[in-house]
PDB file of C-alpha atoms in Angstrom:
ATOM      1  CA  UNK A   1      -7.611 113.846  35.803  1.00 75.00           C
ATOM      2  CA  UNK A   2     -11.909 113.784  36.141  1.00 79.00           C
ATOM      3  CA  UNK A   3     -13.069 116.379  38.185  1.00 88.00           C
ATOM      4  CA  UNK A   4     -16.791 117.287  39.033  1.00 93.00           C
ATOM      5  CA  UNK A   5     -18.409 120.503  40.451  1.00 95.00           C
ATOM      6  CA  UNK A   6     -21.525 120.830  42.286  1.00 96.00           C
ATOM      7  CA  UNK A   7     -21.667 124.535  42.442  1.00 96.00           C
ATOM      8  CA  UNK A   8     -24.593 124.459  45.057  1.00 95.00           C
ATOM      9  CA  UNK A   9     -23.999 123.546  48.466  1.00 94.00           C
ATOM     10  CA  UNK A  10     -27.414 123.751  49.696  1.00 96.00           C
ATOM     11  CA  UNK A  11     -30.840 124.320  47.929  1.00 97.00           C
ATOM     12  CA  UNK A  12     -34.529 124.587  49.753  1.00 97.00           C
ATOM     13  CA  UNK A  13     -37.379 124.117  47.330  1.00 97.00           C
ATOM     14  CA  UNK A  14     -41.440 123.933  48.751  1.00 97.00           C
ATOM     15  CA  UNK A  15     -42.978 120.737  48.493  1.00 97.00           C
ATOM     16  CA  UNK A  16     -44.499 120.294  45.074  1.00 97.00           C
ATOM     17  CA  UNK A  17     -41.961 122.878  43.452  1.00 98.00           C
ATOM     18  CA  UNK A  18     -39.353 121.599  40.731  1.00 98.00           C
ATOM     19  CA  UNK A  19     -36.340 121.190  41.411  1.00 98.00           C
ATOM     20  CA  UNK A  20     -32.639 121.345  39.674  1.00 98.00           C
ATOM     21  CA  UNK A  21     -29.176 120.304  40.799  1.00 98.00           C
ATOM     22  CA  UNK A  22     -26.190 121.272  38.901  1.00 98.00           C
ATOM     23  CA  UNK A  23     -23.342 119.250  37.552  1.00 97.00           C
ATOM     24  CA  UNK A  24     -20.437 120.200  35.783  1.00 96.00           C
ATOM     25  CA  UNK A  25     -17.659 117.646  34.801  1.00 94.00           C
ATOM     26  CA  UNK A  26     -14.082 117.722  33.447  1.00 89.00           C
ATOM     27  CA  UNK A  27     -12.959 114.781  31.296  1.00 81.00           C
ATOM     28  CA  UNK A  28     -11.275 114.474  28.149  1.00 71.00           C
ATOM     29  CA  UNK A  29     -13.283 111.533  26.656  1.00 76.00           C
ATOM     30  CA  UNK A  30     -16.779 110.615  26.790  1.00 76.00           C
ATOM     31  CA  UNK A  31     -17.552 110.172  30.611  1.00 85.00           C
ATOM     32  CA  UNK A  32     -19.695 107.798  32.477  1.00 90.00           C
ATOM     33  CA  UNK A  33     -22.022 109.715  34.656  1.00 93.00           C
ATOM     34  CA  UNK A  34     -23.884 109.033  37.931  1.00 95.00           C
ATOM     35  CA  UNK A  35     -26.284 110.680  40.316  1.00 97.00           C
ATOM     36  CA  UNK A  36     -26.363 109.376  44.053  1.00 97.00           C
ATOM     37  CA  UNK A  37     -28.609 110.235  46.317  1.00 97.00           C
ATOM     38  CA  UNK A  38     -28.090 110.172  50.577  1.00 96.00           C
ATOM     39  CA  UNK A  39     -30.717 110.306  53.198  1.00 92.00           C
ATOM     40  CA  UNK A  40     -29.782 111.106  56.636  1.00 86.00           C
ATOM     41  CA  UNK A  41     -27.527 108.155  58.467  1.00 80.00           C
ATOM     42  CA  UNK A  42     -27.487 106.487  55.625  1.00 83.00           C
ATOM     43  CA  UNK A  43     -25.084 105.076  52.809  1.00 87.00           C
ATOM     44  CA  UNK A  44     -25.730 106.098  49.043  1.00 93.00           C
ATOM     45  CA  UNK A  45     -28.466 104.847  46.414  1.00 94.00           C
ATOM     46  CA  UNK A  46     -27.680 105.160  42.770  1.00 95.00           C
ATOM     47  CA  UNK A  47     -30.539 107.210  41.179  1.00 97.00           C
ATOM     48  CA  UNK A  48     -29.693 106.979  37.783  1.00 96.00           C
ATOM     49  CA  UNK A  49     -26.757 107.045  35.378  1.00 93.00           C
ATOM     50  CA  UNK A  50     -25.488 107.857  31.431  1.00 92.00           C
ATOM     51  CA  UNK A  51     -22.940 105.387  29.746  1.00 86.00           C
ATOM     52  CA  UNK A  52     -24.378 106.401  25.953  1.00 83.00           C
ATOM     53  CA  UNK A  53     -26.995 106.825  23.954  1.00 86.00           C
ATOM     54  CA  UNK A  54     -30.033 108.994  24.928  1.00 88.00           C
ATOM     55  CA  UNK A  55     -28.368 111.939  26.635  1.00 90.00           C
ATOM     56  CA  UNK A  56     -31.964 112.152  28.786  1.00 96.00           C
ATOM     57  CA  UNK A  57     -32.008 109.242  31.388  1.00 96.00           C
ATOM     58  CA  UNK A  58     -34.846 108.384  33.908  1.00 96.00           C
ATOM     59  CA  UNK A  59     -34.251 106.869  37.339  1.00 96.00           C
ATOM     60  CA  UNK A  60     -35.782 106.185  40.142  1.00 95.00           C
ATOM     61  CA  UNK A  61     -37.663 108.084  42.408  1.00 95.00           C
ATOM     62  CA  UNK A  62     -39.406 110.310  39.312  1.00 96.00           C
ATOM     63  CA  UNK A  63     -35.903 111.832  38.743  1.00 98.00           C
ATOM     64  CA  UNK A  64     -34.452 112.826  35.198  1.00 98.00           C
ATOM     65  CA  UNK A  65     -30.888 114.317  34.086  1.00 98.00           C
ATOM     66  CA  UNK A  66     -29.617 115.558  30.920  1.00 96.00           C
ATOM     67  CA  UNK A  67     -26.306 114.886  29.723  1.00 94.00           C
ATOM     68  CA  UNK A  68     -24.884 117.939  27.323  1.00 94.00           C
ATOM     69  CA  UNK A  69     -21.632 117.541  26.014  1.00 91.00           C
ATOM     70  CA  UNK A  70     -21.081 121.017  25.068  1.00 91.00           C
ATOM     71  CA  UNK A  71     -21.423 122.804  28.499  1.00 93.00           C
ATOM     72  CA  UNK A  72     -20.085 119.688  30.093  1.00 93.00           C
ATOM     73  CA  UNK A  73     -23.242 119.365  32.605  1.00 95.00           C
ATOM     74  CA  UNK A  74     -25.385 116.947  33.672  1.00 97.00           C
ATOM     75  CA  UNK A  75     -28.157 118.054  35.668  1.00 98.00           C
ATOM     76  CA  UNK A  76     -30.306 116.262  37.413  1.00 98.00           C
ATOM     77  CA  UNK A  77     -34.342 117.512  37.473  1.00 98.00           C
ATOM     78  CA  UNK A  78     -37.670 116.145  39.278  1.00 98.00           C
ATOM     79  CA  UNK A  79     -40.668 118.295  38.518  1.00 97.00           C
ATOM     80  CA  UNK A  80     -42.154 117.973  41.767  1.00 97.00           C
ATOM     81  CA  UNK A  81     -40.265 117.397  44.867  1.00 97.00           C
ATOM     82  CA  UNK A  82     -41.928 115.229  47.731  1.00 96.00           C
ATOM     83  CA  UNK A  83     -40.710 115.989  51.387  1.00 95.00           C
ATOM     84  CA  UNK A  84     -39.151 112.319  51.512  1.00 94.00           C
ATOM     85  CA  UNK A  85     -36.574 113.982  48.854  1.00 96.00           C
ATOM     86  CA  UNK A  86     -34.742 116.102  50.902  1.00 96.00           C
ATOM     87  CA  UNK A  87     -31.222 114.472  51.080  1.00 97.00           C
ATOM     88  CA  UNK A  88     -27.683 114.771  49.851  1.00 96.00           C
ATOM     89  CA  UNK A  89     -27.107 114.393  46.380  1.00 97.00           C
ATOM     90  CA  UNK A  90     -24.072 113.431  44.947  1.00 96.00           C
ATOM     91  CA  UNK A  91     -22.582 113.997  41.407  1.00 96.00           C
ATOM     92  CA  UNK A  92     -19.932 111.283  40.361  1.00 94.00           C
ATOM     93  CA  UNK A  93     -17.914 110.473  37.045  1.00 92.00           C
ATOM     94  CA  UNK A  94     -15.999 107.505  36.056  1.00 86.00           C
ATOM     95  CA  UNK A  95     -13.762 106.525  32.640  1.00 71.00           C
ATOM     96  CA  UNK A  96     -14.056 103.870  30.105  1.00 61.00           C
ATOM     97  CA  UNK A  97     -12.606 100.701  32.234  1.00 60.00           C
ATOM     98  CA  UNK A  98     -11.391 102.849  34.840  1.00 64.00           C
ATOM     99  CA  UNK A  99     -13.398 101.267  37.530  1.00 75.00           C
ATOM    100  CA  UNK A 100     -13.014 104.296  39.569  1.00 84.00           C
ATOM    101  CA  UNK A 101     -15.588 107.088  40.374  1.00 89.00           C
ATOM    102  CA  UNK A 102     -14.704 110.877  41.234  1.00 90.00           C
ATOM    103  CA  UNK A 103     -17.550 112.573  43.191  1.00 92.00           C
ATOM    104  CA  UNK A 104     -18.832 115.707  43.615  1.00 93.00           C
ATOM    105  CA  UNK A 105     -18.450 117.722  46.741  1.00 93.00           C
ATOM    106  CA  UNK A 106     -22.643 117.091  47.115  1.00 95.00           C
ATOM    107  CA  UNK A 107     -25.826 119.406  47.526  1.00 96.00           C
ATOM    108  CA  UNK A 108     -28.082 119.462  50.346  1.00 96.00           C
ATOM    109  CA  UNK A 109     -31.825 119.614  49.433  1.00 97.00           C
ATOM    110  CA  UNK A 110     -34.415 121.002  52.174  1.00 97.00           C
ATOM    111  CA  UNK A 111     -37.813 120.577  51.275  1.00 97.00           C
ATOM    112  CA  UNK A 112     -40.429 123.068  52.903  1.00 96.00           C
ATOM    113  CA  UNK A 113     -43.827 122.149  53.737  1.00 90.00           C
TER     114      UNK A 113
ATOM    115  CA  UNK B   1     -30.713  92.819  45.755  1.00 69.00           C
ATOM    116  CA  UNK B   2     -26.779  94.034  46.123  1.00 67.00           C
ATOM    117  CA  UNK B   3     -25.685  93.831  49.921  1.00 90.00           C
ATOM    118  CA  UNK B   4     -22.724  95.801  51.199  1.00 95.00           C
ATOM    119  CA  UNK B   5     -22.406  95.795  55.186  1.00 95.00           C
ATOM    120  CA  UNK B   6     -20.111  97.425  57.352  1.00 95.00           C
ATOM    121  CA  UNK B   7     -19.084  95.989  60.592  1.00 91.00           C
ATOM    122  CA  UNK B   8     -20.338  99.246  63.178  1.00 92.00           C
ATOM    123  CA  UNK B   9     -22.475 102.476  62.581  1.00 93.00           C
ATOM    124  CA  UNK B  10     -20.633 103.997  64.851  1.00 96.00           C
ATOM    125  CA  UNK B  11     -16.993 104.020  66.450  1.00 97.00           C
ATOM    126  CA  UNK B  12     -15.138 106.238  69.532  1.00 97.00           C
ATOM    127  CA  UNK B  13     -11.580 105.124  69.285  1.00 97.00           C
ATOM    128  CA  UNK B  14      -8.493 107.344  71.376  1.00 97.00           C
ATOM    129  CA  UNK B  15      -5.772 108.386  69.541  1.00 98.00           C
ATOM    130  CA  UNK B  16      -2.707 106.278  68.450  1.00 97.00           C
ATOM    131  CA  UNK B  17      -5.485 103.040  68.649  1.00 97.00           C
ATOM    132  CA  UNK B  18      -5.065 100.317  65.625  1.00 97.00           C
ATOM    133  CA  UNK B  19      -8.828 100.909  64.381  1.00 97.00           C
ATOM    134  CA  UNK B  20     -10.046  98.300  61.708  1.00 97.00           C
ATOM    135  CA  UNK B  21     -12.878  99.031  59.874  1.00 98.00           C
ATOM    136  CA  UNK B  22     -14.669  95.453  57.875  1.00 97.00           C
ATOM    137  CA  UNK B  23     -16.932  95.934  55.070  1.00 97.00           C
ATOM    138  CA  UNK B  24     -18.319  92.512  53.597  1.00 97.00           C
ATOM    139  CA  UNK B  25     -20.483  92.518  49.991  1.00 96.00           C
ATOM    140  CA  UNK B  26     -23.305  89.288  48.879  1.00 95.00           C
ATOM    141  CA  UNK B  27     -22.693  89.763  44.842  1.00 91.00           C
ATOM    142  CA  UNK B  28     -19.660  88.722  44.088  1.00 92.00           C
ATOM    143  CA  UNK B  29     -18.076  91.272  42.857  1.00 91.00           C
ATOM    144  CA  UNK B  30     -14.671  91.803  42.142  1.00 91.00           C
ATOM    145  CA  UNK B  31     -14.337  95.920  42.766  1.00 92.00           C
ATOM    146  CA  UNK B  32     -14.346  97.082  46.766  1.00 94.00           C
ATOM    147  CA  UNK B  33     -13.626 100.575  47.612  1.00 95.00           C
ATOM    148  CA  UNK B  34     -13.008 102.687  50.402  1.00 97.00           C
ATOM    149  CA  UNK B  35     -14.390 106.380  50.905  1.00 96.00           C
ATOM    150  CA  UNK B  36     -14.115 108.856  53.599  1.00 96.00           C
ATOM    151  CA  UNK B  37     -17.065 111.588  53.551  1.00 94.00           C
ATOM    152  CA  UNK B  38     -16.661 115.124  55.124  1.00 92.00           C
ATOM    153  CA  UNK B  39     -18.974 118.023  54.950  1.00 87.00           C
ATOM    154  CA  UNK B  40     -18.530 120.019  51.577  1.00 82.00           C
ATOM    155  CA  UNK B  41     -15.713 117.636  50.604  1.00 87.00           C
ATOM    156  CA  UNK B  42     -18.191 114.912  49.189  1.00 89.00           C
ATOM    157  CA  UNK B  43     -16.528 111.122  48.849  1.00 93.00           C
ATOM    158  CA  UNK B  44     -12.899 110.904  48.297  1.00 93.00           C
ATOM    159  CA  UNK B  45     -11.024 108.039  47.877  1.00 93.00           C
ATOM    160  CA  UNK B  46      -8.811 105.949  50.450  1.00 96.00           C
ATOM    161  CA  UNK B  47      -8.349 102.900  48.906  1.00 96.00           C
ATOM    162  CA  UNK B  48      -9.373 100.537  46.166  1.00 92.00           C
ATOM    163  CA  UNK B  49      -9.537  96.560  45.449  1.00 93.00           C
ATOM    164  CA  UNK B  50      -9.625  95.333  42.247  1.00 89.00           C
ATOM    165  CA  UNK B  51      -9.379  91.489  43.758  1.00 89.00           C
ATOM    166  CA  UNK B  52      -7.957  89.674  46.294  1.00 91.00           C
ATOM    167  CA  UNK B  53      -4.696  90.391  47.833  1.00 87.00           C
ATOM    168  CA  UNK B  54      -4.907  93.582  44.996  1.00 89.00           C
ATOM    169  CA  UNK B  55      -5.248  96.979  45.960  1.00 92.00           C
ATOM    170  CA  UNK B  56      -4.595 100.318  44.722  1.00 91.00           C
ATOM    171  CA  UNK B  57      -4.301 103.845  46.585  1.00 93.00           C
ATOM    172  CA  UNK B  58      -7.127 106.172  45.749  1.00 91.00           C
ATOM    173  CA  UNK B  59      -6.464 109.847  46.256  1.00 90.00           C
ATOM    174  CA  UNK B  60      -5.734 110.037  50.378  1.00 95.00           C
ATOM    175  CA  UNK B  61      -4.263 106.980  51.497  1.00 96.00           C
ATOM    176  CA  UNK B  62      -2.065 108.320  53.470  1.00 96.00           C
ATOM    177  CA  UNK B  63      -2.436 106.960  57.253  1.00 96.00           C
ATOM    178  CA  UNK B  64      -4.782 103.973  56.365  1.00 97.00           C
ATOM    179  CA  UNK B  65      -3.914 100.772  54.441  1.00 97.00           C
ATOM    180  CA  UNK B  66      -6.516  97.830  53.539  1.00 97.00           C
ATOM    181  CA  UNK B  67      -6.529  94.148  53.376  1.00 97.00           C
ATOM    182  CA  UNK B  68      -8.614  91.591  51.020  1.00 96.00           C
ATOM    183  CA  UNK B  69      -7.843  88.024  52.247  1.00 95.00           C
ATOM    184  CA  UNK B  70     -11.690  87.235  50.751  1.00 96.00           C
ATOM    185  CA  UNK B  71     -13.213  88.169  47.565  1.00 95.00           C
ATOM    186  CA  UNK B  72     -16.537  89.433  49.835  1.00 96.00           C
ATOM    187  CA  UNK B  73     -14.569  91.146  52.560  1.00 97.00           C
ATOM    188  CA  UNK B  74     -12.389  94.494  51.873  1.00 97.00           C
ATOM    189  CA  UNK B  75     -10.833  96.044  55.465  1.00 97.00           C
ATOM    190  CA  UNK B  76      -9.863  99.276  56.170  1.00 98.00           C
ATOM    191  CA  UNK B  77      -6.979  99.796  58.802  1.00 98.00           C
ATOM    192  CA  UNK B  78      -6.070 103.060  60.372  1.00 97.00           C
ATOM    193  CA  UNK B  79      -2.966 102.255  61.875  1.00 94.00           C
ATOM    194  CA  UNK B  80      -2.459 104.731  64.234  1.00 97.00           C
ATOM    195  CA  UNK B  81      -5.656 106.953  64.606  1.00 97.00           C
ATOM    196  CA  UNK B  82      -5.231 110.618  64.676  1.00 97.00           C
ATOM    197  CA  UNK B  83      -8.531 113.230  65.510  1.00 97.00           C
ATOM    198  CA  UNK B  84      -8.338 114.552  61.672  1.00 97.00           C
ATOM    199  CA  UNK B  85      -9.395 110.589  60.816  1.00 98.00           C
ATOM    200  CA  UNK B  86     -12.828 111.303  62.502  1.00 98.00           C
ATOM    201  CA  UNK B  87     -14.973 111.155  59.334  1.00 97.00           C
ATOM    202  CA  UNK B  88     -17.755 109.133  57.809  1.00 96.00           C
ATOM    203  CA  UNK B  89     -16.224 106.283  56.355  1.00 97.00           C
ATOM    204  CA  UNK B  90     -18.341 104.622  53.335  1.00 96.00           C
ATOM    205  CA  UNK B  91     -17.836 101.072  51.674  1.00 96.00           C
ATOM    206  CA  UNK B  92     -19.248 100.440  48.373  1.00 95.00           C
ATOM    207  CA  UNK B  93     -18.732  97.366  45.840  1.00 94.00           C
ATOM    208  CA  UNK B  94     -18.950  97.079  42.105  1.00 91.00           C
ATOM    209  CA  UNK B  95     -18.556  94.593  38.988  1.00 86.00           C
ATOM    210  CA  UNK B  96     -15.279  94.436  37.298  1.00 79.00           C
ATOM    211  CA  UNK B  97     -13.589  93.748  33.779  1.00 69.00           C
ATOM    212  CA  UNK B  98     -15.286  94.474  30.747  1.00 64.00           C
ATOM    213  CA  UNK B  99     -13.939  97.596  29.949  1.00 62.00           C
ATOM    214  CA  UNK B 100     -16.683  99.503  31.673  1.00 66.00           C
ATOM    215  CA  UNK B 101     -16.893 101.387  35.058  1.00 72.00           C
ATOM    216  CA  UNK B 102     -19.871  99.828  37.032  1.00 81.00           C
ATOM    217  CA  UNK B 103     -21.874 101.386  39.371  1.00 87.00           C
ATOM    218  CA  UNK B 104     -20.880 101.411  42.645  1.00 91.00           C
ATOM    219  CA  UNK B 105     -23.186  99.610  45.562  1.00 92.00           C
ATOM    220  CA  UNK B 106     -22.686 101.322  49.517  1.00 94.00           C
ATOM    221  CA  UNK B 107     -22.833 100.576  52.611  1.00 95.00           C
ATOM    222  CA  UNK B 108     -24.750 102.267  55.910  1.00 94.00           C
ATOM    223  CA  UNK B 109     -21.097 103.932  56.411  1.00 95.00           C
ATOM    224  CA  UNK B 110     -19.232 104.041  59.919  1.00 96.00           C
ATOM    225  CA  UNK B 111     -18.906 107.298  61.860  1.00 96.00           C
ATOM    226  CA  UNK B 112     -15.848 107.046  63.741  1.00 97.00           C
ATOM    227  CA  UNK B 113     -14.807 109.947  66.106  1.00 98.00           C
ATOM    228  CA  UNK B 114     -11.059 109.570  67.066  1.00 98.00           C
ATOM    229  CA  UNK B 115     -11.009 111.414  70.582  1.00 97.00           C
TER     230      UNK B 115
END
């Protein structure tokens, strides 16, 4: 079975800093990956996501992540964090036709002024 | 634009109350899916609809079960509500078929506190 690790729980980066969240997946085959992202109260937006191809994928909101196979990751980067970025973020994987999605447990970004 | 709605933000239901949750979707899609969300726990799995009158239990179905009568509309029912069903409860729709896992489109979620 898929399983995904966020190893940080919460992170607090100053406005204009970069910023890095950590995702680690376990899956035998080639996943399909997805970043999420929550503001307060409300449901989740998609950010960006990795079927194939190019293992660096841009989405919305000036965000980036890097699939590697060989350490199983896929972090997701933005090189300068705005204070309408702090949110939840959310990790998820899915298989080939499985419809499905297992998420990560999330990391809460704080943004300092 | 994708549209998934969910009948109330938020819910105060007593203990041993029928509680049904409605979440309705605009695109047609065939996939509906039910989430709880808890602190630290991220999104886990209730319940999932692959079409109507299908569904299939996700990874905690235990005390809830689901209904699709209507392609657009996927309900969550908590048959008996207990306090350890307070949670966030998040509805999301995707494409089917194809051999490919979509991505998934939420709703606002419901916060339902089971006193």
């Amino acid at each position: 079975a898929q399983s995904v690790t966020q190893p940080d729980i919460h992170i607090t980066v100053s406005e204009g800093a970069s910023l890095e969240l950590r995702c680690n997946y376990s899956y035998g085959a080639t996943p399909y990956l997805f970043w999420y992202v929550q503001s307060p109260g409300q449901g989740l937006q998609l950010l960006l996501k990795y079927f194939s191809g190019d293992t660096l994928v841009q989405g919305i909101k000036g965000f980036e992540a890097e699939f590697k196979r060989s350490q199983s990751s896929f972090n997701l980067r933005k090189p300068s964090v705005h204070w309408s970025d702090a949110a939840e973020y959310f990790c998820a994987v899915g298989k080939a036709a499985g419809n499905k999605l297992t998420f990560g447990g999330g990391t809460r970004v704080l943004v300092k002024p | 634009d994708v549209k998934v709605t969910q009948s109330s933000r938020y819910l105060v239901k007593r203990t041993g109350e029928k509680v049904f949750l409605e979440c309705v979707q605009d695109m047609d899609h065939e996939n509906m899916f039910w989430y709880r969300q808890d602190p630290g726990l991220g999104l886990r799995l209730i319940y999932f609809s692959y079409d109507v009158k299908m569904k299939e239990k996700g990874d905690i179905p235990e005390g809830y079960s689901v209904s699709r009568e209507k392609k657009e509309r996927f309900s969550l029912i908590l048959e008996s509500a207990s306090t350890n069903q307070t949670s966030m409860y998040l509805c999301a729709s995707s494409q089917g078929g194809g051999g490919l896992t979509y991505e998934q489109y939420f709703g606002p979620g419901t916060r339902l506190t089971v006193t």
